[in-house]
mmCIF file of C-alpha atoms in Angstrom:
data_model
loop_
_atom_site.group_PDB
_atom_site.id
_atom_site.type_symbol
_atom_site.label_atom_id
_atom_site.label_comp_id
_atom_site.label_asym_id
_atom_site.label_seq_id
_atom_site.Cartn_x
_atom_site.Cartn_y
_atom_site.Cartn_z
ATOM 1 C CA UNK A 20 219.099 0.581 125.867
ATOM 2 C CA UNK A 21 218.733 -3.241 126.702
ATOM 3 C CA UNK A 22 222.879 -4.080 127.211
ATOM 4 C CA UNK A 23 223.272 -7.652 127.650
ATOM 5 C CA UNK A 24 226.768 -9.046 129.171
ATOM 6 C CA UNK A 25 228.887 -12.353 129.173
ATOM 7 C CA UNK A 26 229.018 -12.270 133.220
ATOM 8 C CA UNK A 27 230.772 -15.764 133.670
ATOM 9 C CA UNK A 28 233.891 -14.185 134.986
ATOM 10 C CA UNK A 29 231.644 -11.350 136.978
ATOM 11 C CA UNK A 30 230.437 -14.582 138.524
ATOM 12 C CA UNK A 31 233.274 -16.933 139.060
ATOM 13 C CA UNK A 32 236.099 -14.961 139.265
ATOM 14 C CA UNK A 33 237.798 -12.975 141.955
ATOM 15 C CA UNK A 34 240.975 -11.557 140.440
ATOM 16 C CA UNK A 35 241.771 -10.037 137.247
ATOM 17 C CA UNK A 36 239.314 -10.298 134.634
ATOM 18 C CA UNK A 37 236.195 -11.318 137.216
ATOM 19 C CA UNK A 38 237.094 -7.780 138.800
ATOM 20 C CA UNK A 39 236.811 -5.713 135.451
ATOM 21 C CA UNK A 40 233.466 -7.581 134.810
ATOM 22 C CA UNK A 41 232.164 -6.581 138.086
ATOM 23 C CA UNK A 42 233.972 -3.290 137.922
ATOM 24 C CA UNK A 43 232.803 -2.421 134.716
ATOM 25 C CA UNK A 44 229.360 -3.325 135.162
ATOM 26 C CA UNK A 45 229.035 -1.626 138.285
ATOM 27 C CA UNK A 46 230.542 2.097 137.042
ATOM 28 C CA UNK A 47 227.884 1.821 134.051
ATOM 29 C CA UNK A 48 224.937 1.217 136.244
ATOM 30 C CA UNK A 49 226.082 3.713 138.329
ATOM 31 C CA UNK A 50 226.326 6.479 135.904
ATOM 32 C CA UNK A 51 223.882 5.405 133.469
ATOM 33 C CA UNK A 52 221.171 3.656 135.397
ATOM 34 C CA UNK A 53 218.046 4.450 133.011
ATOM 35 C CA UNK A 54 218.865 1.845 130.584
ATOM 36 C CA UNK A 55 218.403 -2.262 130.971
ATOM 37 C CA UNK A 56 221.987 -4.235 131.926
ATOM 38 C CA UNK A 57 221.426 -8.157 131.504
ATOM 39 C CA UNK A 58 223.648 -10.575 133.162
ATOM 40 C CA UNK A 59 224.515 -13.540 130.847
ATOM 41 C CA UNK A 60 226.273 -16.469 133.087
ATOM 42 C CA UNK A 61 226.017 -20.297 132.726
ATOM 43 C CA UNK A 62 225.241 -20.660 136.182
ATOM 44 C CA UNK A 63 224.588 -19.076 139.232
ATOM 45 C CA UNK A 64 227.289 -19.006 142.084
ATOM 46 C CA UNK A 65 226.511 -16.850 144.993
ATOM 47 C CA UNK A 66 229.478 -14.661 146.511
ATOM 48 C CA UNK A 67 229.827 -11.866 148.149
ATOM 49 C CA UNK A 68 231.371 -9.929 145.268
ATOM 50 C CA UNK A 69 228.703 -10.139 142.797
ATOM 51 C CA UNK A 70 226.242 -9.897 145.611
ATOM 52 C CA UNK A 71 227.152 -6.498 146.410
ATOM 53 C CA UNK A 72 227.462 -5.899 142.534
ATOM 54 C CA UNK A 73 223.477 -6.862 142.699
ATOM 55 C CA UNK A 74 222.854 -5.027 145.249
ATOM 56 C CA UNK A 75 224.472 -1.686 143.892
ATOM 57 C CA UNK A 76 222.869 -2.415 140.523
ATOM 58 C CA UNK A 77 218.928 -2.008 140.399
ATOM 59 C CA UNK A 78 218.753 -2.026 136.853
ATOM 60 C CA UNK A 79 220.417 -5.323 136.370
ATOM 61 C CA UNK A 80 218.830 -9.039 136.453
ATOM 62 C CA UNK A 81 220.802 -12.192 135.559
ATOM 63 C CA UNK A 82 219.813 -14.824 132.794
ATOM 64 C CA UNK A 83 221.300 -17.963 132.922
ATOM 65 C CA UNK A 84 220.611 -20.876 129.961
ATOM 66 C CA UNK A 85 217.086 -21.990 128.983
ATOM 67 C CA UNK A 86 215.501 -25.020 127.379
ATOM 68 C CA UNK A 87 218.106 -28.004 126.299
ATOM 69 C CA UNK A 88 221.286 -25.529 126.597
ATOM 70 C CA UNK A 89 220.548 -26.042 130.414
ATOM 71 C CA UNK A 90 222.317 -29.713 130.308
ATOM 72 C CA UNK A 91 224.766 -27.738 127.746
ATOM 73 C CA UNK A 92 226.309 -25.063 129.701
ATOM 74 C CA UNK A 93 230.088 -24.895 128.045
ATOM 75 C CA UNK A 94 228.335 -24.150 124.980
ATOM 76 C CA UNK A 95 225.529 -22.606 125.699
ATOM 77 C CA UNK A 96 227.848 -19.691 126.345
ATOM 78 C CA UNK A 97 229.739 -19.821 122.707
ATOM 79 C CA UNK A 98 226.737 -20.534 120.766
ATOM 80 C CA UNK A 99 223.240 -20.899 122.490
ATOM 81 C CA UNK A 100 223.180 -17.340 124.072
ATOM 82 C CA UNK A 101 223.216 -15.791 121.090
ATOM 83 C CA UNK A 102 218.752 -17.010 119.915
ATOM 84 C CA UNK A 103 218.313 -16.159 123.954
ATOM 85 C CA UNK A 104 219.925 -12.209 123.059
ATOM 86 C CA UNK A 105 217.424 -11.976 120.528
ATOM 87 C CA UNK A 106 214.963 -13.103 122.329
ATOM 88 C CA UNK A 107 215.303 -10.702 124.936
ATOM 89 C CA UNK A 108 215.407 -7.523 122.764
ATOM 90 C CA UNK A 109 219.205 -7.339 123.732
ATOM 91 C CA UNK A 110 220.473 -3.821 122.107
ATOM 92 C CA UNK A 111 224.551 -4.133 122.622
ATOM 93 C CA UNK A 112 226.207 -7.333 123.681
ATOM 94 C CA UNK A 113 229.692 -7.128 125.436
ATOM 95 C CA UNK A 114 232.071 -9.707 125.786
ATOM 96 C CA UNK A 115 234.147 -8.691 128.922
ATOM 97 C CA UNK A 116 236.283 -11.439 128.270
ATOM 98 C CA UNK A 117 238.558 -11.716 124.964
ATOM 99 C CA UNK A 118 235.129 -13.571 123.461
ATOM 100 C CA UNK A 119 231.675 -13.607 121.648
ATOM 101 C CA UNK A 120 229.178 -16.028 120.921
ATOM 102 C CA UNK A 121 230.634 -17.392 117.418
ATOM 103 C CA UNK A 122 226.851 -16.730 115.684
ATOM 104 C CA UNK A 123 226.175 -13.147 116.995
ATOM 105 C CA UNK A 124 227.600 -11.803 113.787
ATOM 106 C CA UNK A 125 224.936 -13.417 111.582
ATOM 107 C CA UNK A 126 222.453 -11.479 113.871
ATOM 108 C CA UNK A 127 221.924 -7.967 113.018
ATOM 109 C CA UNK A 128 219.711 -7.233 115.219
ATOM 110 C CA UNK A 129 222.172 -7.305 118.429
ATOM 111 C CA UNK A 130 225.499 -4.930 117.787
ATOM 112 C CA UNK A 131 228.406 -6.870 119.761
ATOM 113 C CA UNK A 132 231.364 -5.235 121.362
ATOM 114 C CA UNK A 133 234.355 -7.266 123.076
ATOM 115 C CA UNK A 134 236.624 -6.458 125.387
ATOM 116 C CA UNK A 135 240.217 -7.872 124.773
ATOM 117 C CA UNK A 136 243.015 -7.837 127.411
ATOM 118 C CA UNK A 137 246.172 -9.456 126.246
ATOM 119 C CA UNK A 138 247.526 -11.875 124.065
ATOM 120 C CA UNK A 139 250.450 -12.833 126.066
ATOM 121 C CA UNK A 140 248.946 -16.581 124.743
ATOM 122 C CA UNK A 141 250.737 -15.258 121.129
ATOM 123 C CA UNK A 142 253.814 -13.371 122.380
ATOM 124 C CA UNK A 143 254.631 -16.122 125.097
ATOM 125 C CA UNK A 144 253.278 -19.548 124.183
ATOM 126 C CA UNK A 145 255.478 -21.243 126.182
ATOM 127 C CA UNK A 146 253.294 -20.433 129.394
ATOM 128 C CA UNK A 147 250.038 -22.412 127.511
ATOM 129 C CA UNK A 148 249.565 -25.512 126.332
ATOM 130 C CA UNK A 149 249.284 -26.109 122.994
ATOM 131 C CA UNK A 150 245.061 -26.763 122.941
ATOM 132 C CA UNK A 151 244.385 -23.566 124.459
ATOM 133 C CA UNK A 152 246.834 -21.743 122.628
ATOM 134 C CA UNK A 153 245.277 -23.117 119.540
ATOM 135 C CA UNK A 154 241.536 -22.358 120.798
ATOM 136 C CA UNK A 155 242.292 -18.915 122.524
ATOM 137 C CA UNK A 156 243.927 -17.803 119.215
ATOM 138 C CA UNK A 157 240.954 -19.593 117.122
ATOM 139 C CA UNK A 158 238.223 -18.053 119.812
ATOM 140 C CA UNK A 159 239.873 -14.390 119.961
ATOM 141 C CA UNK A 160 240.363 -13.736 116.354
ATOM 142 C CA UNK A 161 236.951 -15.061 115.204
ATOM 143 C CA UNK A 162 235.617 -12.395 118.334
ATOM 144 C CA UNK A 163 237.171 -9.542 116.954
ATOM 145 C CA UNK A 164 236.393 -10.352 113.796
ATOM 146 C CA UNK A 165 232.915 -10.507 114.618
ATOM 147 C CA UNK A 166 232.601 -7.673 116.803
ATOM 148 C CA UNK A 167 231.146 -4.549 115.756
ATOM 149 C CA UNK A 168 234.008 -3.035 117.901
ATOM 150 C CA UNK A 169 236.838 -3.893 120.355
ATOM 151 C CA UNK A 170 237.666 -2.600 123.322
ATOM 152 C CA UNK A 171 241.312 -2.740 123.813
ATOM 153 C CA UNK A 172 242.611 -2.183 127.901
ATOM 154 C CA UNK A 173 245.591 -0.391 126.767
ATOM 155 C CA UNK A 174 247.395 0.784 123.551
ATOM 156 C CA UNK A 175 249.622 -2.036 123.827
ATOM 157 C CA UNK A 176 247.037 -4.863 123.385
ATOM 158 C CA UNK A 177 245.810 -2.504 120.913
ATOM 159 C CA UNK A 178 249.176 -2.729 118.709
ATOM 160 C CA UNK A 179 249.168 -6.552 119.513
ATOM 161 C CA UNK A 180 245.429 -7.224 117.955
ATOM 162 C CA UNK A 181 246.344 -5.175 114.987
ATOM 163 C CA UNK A 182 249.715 -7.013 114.506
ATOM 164 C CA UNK A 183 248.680 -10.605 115.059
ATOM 165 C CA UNK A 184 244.952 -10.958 113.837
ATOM 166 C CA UNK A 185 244.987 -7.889 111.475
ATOM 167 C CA UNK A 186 241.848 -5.862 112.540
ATOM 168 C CA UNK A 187 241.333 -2.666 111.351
ATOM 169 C CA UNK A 188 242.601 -0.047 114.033
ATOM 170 C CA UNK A 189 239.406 1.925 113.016
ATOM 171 C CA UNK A 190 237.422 -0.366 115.090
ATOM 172 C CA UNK A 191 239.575 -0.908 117.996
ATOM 173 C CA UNK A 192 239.012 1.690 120.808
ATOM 174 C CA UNK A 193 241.436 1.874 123.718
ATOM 175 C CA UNK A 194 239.686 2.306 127.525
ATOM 176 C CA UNK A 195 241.607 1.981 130.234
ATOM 177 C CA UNK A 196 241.304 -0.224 133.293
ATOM 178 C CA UNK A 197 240.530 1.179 136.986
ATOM 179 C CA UNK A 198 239.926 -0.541 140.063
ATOM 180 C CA UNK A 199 238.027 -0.650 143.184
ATOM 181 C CA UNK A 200 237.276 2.759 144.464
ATOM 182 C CA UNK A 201 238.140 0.787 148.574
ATOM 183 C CA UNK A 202 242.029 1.607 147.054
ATOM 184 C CA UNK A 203 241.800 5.081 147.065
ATOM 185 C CA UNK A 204 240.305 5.610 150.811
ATOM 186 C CA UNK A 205 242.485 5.594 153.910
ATOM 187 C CA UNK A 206 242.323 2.147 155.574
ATOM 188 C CA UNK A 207 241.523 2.500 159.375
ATOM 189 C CA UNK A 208 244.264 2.018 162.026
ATOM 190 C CA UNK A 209 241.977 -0.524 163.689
ATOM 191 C CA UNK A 210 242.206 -2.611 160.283
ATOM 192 C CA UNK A 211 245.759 -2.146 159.727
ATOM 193 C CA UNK A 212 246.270 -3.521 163.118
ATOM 194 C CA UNK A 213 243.476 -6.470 162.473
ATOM 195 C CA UNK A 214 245.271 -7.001 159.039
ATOM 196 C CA UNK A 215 248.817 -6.938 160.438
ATOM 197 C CA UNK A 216 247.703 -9.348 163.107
ATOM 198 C CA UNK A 217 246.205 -11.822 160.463
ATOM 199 C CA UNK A 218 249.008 -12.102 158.428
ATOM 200 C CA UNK A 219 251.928 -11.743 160.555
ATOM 201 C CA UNK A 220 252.792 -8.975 158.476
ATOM 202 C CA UNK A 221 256.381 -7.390 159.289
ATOM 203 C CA UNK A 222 257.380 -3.671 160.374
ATOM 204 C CA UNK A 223 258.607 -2.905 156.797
ATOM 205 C CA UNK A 224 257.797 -4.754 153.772
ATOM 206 C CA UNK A 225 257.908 -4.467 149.719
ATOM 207 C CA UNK A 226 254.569 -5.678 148.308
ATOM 208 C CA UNK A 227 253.856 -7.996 145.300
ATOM 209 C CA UNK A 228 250.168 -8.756 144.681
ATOM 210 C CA UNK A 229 249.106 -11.052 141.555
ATOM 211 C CA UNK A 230 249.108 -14.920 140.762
ATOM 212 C CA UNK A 231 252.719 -16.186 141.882
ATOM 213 C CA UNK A 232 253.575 -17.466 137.857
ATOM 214 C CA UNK A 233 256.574 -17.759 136.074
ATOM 215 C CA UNK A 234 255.298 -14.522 133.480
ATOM 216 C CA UNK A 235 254.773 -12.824 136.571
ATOM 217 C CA UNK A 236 258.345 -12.987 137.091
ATOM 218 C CA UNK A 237 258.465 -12.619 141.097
ATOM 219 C CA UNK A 238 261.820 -14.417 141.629
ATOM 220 C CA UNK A 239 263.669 -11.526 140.115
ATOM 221 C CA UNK A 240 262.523 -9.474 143.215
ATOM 222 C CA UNK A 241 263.294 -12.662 145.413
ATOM 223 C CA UNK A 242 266.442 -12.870 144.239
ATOM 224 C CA UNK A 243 267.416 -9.368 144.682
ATOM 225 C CA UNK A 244 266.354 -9.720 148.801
ATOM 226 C CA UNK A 245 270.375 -11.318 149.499
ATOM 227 C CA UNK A 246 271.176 -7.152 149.458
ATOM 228 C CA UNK A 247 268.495 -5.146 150.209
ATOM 229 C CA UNK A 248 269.225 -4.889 154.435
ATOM 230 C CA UNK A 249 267.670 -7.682 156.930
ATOM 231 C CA UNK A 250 265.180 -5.639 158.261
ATOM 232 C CA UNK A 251 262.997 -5.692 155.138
ATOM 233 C CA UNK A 252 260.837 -8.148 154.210
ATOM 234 C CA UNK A 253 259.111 -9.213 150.991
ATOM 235 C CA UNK A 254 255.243 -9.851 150.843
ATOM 236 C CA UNK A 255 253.823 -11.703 147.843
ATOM 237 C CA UNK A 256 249.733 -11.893 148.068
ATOM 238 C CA UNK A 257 248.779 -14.182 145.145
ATOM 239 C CA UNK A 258 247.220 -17.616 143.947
ATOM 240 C CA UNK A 259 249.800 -20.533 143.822
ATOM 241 C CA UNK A 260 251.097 -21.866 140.517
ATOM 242 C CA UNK A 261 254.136 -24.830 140.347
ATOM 243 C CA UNK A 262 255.921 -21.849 139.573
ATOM 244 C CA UNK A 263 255.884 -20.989 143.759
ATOM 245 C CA UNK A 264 257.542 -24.778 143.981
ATOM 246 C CA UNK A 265 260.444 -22.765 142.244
ATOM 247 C CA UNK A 266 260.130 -19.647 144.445
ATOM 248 C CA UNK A 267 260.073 -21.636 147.767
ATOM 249 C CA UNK A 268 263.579 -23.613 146.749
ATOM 250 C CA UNK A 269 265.206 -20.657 145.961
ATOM 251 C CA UNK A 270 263.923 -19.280 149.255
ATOM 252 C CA UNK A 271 265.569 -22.646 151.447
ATOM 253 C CA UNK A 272 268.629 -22.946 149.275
ATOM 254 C CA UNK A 273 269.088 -19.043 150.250
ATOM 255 C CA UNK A 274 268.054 -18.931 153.436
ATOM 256 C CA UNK A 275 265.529 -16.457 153.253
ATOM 257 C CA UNK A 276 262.283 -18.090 154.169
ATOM 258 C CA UNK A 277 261.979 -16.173 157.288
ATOM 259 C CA UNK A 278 261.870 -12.248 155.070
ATOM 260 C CA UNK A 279 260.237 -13.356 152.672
ATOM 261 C CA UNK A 280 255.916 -14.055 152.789
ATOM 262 C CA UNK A 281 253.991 -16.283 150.729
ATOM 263 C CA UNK A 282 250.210 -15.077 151.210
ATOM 264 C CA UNK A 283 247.159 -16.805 149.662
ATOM 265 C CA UNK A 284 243.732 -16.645 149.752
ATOM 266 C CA UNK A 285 243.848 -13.050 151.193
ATOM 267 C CA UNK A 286 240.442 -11.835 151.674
ATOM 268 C CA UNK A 287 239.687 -8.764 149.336
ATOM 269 C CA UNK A 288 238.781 -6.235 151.907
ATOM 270 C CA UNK A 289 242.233 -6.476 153.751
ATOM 271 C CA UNK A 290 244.201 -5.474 150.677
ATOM 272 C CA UNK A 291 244.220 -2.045 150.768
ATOM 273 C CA UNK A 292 245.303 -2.095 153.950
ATOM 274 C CA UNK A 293 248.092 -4.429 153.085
ATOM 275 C CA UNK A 294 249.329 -1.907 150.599
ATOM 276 C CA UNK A 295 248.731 1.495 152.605
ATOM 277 C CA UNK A 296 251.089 -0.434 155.002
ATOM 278 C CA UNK A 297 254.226 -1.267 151.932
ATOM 279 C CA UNK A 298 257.065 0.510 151.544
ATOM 280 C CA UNK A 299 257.567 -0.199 147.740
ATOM 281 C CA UNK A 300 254.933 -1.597 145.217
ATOM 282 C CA UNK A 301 256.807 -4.332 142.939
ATOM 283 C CA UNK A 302 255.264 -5.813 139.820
ATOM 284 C CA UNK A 303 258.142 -6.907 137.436
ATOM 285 C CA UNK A 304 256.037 -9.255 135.329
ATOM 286 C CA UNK A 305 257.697 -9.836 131.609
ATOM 287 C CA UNK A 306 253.863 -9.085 130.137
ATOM 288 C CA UNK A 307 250.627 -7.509 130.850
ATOM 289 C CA UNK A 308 247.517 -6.344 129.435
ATOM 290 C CA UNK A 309 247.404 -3.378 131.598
ATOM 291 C CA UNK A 310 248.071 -4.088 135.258
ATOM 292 C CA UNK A 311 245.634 -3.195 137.698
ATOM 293 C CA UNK A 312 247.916 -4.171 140.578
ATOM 294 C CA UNK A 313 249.818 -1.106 139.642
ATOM 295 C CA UNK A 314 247.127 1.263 139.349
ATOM 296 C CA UNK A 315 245.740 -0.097 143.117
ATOM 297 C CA UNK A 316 249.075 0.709 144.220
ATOM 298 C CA UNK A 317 249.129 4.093 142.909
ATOM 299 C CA UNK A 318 245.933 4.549 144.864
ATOM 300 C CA UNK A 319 247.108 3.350 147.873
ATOM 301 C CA UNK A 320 250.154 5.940 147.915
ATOM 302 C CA UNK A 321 252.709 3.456 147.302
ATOM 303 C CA UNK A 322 256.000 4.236 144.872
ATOM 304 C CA UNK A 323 255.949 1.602 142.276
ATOM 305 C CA UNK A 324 259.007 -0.280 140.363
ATOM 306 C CA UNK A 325 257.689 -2.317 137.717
ATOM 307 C CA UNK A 326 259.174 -4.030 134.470
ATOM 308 C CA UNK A 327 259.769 -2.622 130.972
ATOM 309 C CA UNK A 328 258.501 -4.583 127.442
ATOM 310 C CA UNK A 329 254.742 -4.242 127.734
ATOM 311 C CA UNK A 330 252.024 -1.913 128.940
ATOM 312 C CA UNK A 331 253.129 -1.455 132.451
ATOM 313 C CA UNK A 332 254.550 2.125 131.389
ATOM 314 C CA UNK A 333 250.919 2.936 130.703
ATOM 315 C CA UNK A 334 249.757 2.220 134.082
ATOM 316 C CA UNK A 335 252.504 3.288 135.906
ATOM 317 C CA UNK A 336 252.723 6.805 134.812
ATOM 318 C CA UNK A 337 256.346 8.897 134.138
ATOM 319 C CA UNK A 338 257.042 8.877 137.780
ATOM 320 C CA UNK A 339 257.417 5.144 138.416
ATOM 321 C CA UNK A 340 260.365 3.504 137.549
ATOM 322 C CA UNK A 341 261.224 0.620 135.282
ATOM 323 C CA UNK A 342 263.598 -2.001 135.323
ATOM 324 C CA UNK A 343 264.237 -4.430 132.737
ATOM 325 C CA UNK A 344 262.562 -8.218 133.687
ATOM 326 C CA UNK A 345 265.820 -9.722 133.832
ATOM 327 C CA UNK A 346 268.019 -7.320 135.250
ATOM 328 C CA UNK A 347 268.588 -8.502 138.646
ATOM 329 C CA UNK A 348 270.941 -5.685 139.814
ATOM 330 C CA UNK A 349 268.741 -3.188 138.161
ATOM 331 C CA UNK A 350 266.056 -3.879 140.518
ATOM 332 C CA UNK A 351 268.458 -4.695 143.217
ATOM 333 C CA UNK A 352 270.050 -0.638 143.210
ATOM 334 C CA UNK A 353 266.024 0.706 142.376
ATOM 335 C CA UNK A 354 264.681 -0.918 146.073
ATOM 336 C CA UNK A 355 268.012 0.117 147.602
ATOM 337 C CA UNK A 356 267.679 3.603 146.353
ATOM 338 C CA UNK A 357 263.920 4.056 147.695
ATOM 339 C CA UNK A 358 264.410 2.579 150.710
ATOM 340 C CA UNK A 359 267.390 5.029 151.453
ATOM 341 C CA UNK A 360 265.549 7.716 150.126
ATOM 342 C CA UNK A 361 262.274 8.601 151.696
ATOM 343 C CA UNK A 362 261.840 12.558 149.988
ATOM 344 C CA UNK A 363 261.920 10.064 146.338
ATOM 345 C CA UNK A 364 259.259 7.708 147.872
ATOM 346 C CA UNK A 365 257.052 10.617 148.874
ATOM 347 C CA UNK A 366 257.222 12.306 145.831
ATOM 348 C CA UNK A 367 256.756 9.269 143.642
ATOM 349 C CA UNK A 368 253.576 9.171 145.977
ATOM 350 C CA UNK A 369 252.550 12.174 144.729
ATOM 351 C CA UNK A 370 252.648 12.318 141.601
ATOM 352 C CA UNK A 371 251.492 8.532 141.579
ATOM 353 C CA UNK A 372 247.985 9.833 142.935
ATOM 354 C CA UNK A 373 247.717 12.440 140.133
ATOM 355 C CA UNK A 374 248.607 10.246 137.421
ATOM 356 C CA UNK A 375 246.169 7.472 138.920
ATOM 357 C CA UNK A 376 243.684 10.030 139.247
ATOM 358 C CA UNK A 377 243.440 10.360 135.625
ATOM 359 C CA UNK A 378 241.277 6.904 135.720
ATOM 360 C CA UNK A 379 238.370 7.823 136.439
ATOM 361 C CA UNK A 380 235.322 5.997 136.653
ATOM 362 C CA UNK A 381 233.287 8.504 135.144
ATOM 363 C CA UNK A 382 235.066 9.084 132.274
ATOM 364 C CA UNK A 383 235.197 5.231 131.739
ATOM 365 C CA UNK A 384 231.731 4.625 131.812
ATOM 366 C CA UNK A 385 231.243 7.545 129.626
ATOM 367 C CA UNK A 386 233.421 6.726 126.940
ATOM 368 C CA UNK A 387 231.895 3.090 126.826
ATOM 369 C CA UNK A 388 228.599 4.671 126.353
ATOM 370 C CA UNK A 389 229.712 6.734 123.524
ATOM 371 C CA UNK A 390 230.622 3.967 121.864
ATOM 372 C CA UNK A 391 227.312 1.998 122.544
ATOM 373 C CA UNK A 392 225.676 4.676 121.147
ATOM 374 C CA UNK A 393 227.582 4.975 118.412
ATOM 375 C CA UNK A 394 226.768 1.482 117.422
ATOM 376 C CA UNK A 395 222.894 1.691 117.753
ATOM 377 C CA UNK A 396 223.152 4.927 115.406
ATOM 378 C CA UNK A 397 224.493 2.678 112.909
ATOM 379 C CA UNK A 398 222.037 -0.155 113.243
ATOM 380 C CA UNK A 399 219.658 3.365 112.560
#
């Protein structure tokens, strides 16, 4: 097969969705390396991520726009791709990123298949303005629409794309997320150290990773630090929003700047080794489309408490716990009772690993294929 795929966030992107394009890309080339992957990006940006994706990934070759769509780019990628797919004898294209070209239904030639995360834009509109509410809703539904099938990240989104742009669940096929296979190795004592070093990590720490939003819901945790004892620390590894403005006066007006970490532009290769080295794994955000941070976690063999009302149950596993995104004391007696409790935390650890274990990459790739081939037996 020629597989063609919207790489813009493979290119540009370095957290969430930029890591499931890579990721995704890379577990398919691995496993299925005899057919043809095309990278479709507006333009080229060189980084060590999708250089090692390149690298790893013989089969692949990137396309970027042609002819008058050059001086075009922001469209090129929502309608000019789609003459350049045909051109190129493009079997299956995939939109990694909640979105198709708007023509590539008219052209029966190319079977499309989008990926859709969330729709947190919907259920929580207050954290989007109102244009990109109104043209993620406009761009999403018209994708799905269009799409010859969906992939959904988790049965929640699933339920959401169902309920709020009425697709037929007949189409929609659920595949879950996993994440970098550095996660589930042992990080070396020499990079601990290097790591520890770097950051000015402390002895004993609870770990948040993830953009430092207000969905993301941090201060909870934050707020609960006034009882969990002195000697432990909070570490939040994330992109700044105004919402850390919020996070930082809370912090002063507490007096708890010195426990609690505010870590940005953390390279990628020291996180694992800044979760091997966590006590507790915290990620009590009020919505996700799956929640990868969890599932890295899980790797790393670190107990997780995360937040009820969304998917997060799905990528925790039964052995995490969950606590309710606004119950403060909730949280507050779940760290208290971990840290107290080390037999808990180790068997939380456990059974974490074998749940997380259940994600694997083969399986993935192989149920993605299935459905690619599934399409093309259609078009037959």
């Amino acid at each position: 097969m020629r597989i063609g795929f919207d790489a813009k966030r493979a290119i540009q992107n370095f957290t969430g969705l930029g890591n499931y394009s890579r990721y995704l890309i890379e577990i398919l080339c691995r496993f299925f390396p005899d057919n043809n992957y095309l990278l479709y990006a507006p333009k080229h940006r060189s980084s060590r991520q999708f250089d090692m994706l390149l690298s790893s990934c013989p089969s692949a070759e990137c396309r970027y726009p042609q002819g008058i769509w050059r001086y075009f780019k922001p469209l090129w990628r929502t309608f000019g791709i789609t003459s350049q797919l045909v051109n190129d004898r493009i079997d299956i294209y995939h939109g990694l990123s909640n979105e198709l070209p708007i023509p590539i239904g008219k052209r029966k030639s190319v079977k499309s298949v989008v990926t859709v995360h969330d729709l947190i834009f919907v259920r929580y509109p207050q954290y989007y303005h109102p244009v990109d509410r109104w043209l993620y809703r406009y761009k999403y539904r018209k994708s799905c629409r269009n799409a010859d099938a969906i992939i959904a990240i988790s049965e929640c989104t699933k339920r959401d794309v169902i309920h709020y742009f009425g697709i037929d669940p007949s189409k929609i096929h659920v595949i879950y997320q996993g994440c970098d296979p550095s996660f589930c190795s042992p990080a070396p004592d020499s990079l601990k150290k290097e790591v520890k070093e770097l950051y000015a990590l402390p002895e004993r720490y609870i770990l948040n990773v993830g953009s430092i939003e207000e969905r993301k819901n941090i201060l909870l945790v934050v707020k609960c630090m006034k009882h969990i004892p002195e000697y432990v620390h909070l570490v939040i590894v994330g992109k700044c929003t105004p919402y850390t403005d919020k996070i930082k006066q809370y912090l002063t007006e507490n007096n708890l700047l010195h426990r609690v970490h505010l870590l940005h532009g953390v390279t990628f290769k020291h996180l694992p080794a800044i979760y091997q080295m966590a006590e507790i794994f915290v990620y009590p955000s009020r919505f996700e489309g799956f929640g990868i941070p969890i599932l890295e976690a899980l790797h790393s063999s670190v107990p997780v408490i995360t937040a009820t009302g969304s998917c997060l149950e799905e990528a925790g596993g039964p052995d995490s716990l969950y606590i309710h995104p606004d119950d403060t004391a909730g949280m507050t007696e779940a760290l208290n009772r971990l840290l107290s409790h080390p037999e808990q935390r180790k068997r939380m650890v456990e059974q974490g690993k074998r749940y997380a274990a259940l994600f694997s990459e083969k399986s993935q790739a192989k149920q993605l294929m299935n459905i690619y081939h599934s399409l093309l037996s259609d078009k037959k």
